[in-house]
Coordinates of C-alpha atoms and ligand atoms in Angstrom, one line a residue:
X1 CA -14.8 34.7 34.1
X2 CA -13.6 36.8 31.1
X3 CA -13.9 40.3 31.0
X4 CA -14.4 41.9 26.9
X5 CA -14.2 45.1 25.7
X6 CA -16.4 45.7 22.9
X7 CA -15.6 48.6 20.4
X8 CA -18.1 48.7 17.4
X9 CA -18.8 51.0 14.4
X10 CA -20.2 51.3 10.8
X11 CA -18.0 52.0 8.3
X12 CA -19.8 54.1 5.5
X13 CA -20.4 52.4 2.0
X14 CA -18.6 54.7 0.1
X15 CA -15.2 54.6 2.7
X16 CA -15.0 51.2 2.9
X17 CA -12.0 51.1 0.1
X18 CA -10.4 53.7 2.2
X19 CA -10.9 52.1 5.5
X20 CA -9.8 48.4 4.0
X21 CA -6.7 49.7 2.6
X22 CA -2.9 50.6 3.6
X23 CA -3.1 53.2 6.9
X24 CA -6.8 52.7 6.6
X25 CA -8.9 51.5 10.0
X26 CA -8.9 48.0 9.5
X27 CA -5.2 47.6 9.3
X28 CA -4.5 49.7 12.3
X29 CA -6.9 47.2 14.4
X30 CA -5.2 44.3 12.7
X31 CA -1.5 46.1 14.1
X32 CA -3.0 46.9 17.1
X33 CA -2.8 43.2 18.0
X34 CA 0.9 43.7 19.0
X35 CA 0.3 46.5 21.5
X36 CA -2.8 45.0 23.2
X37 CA -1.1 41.5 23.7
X38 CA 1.9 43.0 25.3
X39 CA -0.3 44.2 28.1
X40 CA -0.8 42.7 31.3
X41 CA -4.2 40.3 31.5
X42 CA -4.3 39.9 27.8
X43 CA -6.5 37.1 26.7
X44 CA -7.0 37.7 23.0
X45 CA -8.5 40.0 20.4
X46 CA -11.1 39.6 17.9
X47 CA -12.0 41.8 14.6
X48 CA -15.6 40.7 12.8
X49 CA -17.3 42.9 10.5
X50 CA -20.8 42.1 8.5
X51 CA -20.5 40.1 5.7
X52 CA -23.1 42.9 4.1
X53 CA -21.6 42.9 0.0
X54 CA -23.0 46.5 0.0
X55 CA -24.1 49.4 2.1
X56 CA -22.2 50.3 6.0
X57 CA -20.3 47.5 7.1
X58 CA -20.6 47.0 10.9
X59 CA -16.8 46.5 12.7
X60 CA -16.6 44.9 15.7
X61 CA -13.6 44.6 17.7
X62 CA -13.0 43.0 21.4
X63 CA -9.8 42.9 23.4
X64 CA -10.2 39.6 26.3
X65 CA -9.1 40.7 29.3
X66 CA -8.2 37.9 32.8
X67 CA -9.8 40.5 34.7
X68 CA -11.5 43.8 35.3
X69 CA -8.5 45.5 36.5
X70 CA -6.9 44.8 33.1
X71 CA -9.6 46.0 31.0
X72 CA -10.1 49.1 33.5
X73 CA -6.0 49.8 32.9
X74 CA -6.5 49.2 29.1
X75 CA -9.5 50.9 28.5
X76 CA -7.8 54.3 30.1
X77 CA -4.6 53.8 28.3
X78 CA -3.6 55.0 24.9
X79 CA -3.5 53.6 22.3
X80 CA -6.4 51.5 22.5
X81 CA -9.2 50.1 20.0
X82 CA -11.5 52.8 21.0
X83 CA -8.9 55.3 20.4
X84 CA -7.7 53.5 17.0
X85 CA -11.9 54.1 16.1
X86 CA -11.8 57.4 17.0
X87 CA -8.6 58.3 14.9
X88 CA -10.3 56.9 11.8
X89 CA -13.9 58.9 12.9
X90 CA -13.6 60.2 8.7
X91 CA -14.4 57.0 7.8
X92 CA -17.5 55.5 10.0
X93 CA -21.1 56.7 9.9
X94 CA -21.0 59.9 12.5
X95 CA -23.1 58.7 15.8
X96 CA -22.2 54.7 14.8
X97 CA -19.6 54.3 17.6
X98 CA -19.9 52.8 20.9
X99 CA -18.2 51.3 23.5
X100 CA -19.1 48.5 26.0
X101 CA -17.5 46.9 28.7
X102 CA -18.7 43.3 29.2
X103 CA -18.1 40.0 31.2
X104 CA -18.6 36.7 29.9
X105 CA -18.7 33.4 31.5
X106 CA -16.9 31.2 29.2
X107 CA -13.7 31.9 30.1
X108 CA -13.6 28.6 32.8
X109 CA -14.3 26.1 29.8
X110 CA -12.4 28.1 27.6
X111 CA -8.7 28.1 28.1
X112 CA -8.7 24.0 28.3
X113 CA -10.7 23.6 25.7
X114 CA -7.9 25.8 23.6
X115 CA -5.0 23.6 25.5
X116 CA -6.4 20.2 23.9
X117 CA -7.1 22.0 20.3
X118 CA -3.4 22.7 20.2
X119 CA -2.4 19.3 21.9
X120 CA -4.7 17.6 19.4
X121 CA -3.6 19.9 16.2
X122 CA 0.0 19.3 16.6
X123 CA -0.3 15.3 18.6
X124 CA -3.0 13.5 17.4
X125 CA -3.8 14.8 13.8
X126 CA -0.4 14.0 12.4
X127 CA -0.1 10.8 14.4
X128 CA -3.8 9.7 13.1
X129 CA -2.6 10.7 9.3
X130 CA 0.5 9.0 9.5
X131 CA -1.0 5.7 11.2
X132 CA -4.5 6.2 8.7
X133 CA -1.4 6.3 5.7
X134 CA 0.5 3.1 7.0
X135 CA -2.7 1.2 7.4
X136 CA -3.9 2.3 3.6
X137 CA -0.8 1.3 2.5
X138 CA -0.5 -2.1 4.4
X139 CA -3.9 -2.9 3.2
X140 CA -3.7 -1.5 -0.4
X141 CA -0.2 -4.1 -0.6
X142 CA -1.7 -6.7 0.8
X143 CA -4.9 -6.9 -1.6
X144 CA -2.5 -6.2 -4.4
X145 CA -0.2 -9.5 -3.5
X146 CA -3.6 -11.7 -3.5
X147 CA -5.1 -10.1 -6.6
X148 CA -4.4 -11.5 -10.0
X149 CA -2.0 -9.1 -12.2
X150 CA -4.8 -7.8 -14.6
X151 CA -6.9 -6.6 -11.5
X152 CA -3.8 -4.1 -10.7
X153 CA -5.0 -1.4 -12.9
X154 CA -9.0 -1.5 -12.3
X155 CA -8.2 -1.5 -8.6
X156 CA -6.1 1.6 -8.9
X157 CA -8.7 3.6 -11.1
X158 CA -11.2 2.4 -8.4
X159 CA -8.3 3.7 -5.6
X160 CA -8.0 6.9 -7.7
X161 CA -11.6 7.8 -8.4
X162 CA -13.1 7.2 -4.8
X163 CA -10.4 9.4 -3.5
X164 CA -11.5 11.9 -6.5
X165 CA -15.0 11.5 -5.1
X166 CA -14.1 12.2 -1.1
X167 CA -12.0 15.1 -2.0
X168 CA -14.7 16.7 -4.4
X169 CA -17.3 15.7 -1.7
X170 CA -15.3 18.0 0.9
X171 CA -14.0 20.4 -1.3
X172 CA -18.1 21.0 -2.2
X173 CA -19.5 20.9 1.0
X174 CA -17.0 23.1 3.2
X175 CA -19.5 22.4 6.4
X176 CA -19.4 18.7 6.6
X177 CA -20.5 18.0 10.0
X178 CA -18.0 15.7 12.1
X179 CA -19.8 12.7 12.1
X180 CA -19.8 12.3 8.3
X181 CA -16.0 13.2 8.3
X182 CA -16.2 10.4 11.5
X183 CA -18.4 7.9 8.9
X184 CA -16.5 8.1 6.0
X185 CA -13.0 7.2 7.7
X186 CA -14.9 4.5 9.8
X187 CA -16.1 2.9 6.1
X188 CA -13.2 3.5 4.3
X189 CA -10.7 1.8 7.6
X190 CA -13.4 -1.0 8.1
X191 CA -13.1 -1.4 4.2
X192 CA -9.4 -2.2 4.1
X193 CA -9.3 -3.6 7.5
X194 CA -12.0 -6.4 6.2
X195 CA -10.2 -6.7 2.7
X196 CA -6.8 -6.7 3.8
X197 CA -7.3 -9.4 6.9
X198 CA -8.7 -11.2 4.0
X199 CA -6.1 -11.3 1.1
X200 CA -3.6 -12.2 3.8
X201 CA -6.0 -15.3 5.2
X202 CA -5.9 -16.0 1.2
X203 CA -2.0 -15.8 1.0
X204 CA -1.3 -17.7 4.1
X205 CA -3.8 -20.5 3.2
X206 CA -2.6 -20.9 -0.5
X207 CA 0.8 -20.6 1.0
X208 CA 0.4 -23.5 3.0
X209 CA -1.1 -25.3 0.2
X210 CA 2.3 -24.6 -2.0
X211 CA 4.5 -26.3 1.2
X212 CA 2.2 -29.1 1.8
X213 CA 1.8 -29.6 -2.5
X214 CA 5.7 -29.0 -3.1
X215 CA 7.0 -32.3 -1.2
X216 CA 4.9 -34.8 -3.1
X217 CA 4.4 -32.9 -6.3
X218 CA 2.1 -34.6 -8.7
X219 CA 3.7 -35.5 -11.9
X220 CA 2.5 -33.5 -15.0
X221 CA -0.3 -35.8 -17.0
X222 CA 1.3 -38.0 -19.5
X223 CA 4.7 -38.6 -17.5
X224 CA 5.9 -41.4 -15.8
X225 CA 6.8 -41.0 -11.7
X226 CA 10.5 -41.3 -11.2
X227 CA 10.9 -44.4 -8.9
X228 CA 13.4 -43.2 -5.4
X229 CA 17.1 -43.7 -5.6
X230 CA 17.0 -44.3 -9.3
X231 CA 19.7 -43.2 -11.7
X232 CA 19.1 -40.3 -13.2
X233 CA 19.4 -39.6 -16.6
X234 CA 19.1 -36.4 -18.5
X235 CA 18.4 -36.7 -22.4
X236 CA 19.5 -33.5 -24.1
X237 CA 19.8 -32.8 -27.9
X238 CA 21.7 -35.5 -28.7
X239 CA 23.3 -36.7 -25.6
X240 CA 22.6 -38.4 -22.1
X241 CA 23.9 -36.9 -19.2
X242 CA 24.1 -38.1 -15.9
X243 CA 23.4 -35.9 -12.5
X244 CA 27.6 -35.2 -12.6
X245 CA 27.3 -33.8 -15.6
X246 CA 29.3 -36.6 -17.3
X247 CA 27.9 -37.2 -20.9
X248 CA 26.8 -40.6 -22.3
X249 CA 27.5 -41.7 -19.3
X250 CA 28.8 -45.4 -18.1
X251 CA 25.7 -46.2 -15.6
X252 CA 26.1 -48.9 -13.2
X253 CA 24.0 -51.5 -11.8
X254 CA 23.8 -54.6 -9.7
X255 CA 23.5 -58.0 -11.1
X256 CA 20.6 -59.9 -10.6
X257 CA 18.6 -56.7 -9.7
X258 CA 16.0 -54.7 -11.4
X259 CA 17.2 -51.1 -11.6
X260 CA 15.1 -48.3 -12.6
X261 CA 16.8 -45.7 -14.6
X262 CA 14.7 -42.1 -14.5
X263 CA 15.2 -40.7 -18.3
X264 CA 14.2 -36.7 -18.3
X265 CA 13.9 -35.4 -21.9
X266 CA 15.5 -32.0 -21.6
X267 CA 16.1 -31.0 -24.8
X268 CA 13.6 -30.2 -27.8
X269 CA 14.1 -33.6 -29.9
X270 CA 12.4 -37.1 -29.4
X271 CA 14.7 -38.9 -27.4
X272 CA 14.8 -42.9 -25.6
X273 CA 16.7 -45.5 -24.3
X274 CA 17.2 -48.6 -25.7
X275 CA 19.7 -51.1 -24.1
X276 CA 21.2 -54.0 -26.5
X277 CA 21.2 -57.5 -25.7
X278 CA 23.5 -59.8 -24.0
X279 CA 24.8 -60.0 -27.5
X280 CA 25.5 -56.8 -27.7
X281 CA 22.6 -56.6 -31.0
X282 CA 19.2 -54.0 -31.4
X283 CA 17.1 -56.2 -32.8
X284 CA 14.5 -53.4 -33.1
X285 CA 15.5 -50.3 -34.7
X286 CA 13.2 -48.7 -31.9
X287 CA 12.5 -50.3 -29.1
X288 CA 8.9 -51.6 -28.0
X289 CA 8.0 -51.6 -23.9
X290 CA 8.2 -55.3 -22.8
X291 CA 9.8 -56.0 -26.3
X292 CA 12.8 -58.2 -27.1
X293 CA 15.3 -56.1 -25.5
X294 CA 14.9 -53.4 -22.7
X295 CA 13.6 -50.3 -23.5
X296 CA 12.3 -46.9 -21.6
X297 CA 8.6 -46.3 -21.2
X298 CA 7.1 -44.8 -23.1
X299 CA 9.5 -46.2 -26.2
X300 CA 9.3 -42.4 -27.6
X301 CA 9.6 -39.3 -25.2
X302 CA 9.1 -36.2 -26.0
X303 CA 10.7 -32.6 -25.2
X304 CA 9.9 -32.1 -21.5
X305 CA 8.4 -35.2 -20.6
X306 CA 10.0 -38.2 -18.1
X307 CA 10.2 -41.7 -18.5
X308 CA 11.9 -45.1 -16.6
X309 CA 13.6 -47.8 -18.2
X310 CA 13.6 -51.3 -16.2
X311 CA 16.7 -53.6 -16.4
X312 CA 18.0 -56.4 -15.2
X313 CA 21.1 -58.5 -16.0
X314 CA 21.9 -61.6 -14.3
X315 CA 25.4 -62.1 -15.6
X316 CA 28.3 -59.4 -14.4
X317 CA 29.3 -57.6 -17.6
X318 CA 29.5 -54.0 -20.1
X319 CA 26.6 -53.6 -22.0
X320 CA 25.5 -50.9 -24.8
X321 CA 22.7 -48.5 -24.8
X322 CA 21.8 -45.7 -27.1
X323 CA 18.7 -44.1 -28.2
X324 CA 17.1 -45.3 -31.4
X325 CA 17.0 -41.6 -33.1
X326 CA 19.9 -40.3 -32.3
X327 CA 22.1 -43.5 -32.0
X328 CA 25.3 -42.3 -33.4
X329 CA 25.8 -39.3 -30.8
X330 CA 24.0 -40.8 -28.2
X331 CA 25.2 -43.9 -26.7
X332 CA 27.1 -45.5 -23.7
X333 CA 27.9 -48.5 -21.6
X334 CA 25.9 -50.2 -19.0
X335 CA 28.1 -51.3 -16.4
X336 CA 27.0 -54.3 -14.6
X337 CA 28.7 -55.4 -11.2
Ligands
LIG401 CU1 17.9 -39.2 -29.0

């Protein structure tokens, strides 16, 4: 139980200025606030007055009281709202004044209702931004990994506009019941909830696919695969170099055993490897796969692509190599043990 005091008057149209302004009777309610709250039993006060644009304007003030006693001791005491009226009778209609004391049954439901308001205003609604924030964020970065660089800035307008669109919506419609406001942030969460679950399902799977892939890498079309173990040979513009870093390198090799040698063009020329006879002769000025003398395959390889060259020598012994474009810079010894 609440008990109210109700003090209401109507200002006259043509003292309303005077009333509203400085040492007028709406700023003496407004500072009696103060006084009323520093008594014992106070609950609250309230000032309304007609929304009327023209013509009296009706004033209504109530002081909440926890009890009748209160509101009795109030109500007798000076200064009160009724006295605060009656100091500013010059500006209300004559006769427009009156007093009631009244009791109102809200007062059980009331003061929790208030306690989870402030709870909620000062707990929840920054914890719910913050976490509403993190998740738009998460989401947002998640789509924006999966997504393809020139979808950045369409995404972003889209971002931009539709948050354009809820705030004009809101700013427009100052009344939006609660379970639009309640909609809206369902749609909007479910959104990025669905979206974001699903660019990182996209980035795990295709991330999976890159370890799986990376092992046993398919060679790029018109290469040859490198065979395991194999020397390896670097071709640069005009060199060889072996994995050491040595240049035209002394390679060796076993005798009586076919050795693969993996050839990687790295520089921007046409490079190969062409290995002399037992003679120590080139009888071709560029070799020819499965030709008189060994020779890398393909014969010519271009900037960036692989090849292998296949040798064997049965006798023990130093042989030459050198690739046919280039064979004054680029040569060196096959070594065979
Ligand atoms: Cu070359």
């Amino acid at each position: 139980m609440e008990y109210v005091q109700t003090v209401l008057a109507r200002i006259a149209a043509n003292k309303f200025d005077e009333a509203s302004g400085p040492g007028g009777l709406l700023a003496a309610l407004e500072a009696h606030r103060d006084v009323a709250s520093a008594q014992s039993g106070y609950r609250g006060m309230d000032i309304t007055r007609s929304a009327n644009p023209e013509g009296d304007v009706l004033v209504v003030a109530e002081t909440h009281w926890a009890n009748n006693n209160a509101l009795a001791d109030y109500s007798t005491r000076q200064p009160n709202v009724e006295g605060i009226f009656n100091e500013h009778a010059d500006e209300l209609v004559p006769g427009s004044l009156q007093t009631h004391r009244m009791q109102s049954d809200k007062a059980g439901q009331e003061a929790p209702t208030r306690a989870y308001d402030r709870l909620a205003l000062a707990l929840f609604v920054p914890l719910g931004v913050l976490a509403f924030a993190l998740l738009v964020i998460y989401a947002l970065s998640r789509i924006y990994l999966t997504l393809p660089g020139e979808w950045a800035t369409p995404l972003a307008a889209g971002v931009a506009l539709g948050v354009l669109g809820i705030a004009w919506y809101f700013a427009s419609h100052p009344y939006v019941p609660r379970w639009q406001i309640a909609g809206l942030a369902v749609v909007v969460l479910g959104t990025l909830a669905i979206a974001g679950t699903a660019a990182a399902v996209y980035d795990e799977q295709n991330k999976e696919v890159k370890t799986v892939e990376s092992p046993t890498a398919a060679p790029a079309p018109g290469t040859t695969p490198a065979a395991p173990g194999a020397p390896e040979i670097d071709m640069g513009d005009n060199f060889f170099q072996d994995a050491s870093g040595q240049k035209n390198p002394t390679i060796s090799i076993s005798a009586g055993q076919e050795t693969t040698i993996n050839l990687n063009n790295k520089g921007q020329a046409i490079h190969n490897m062409h290995v002399a006879n037992a003679s120590g002769q080139y009888t071709q000025s560029i070799c020819k796969v499965g030709g008189a003398e060994f020779c890398s395959d393909p014969a010519q390889v271009t900037a960036g692509k692989s090849a292998k060259l296949v040798v064997k020598f049965d006798q023990p012994g130093t042989y030459d190599y050198r690739c046919d474009f280039h064979f004054d810079q680029m040569k060196g010894k096959l070594e065979v043990k």
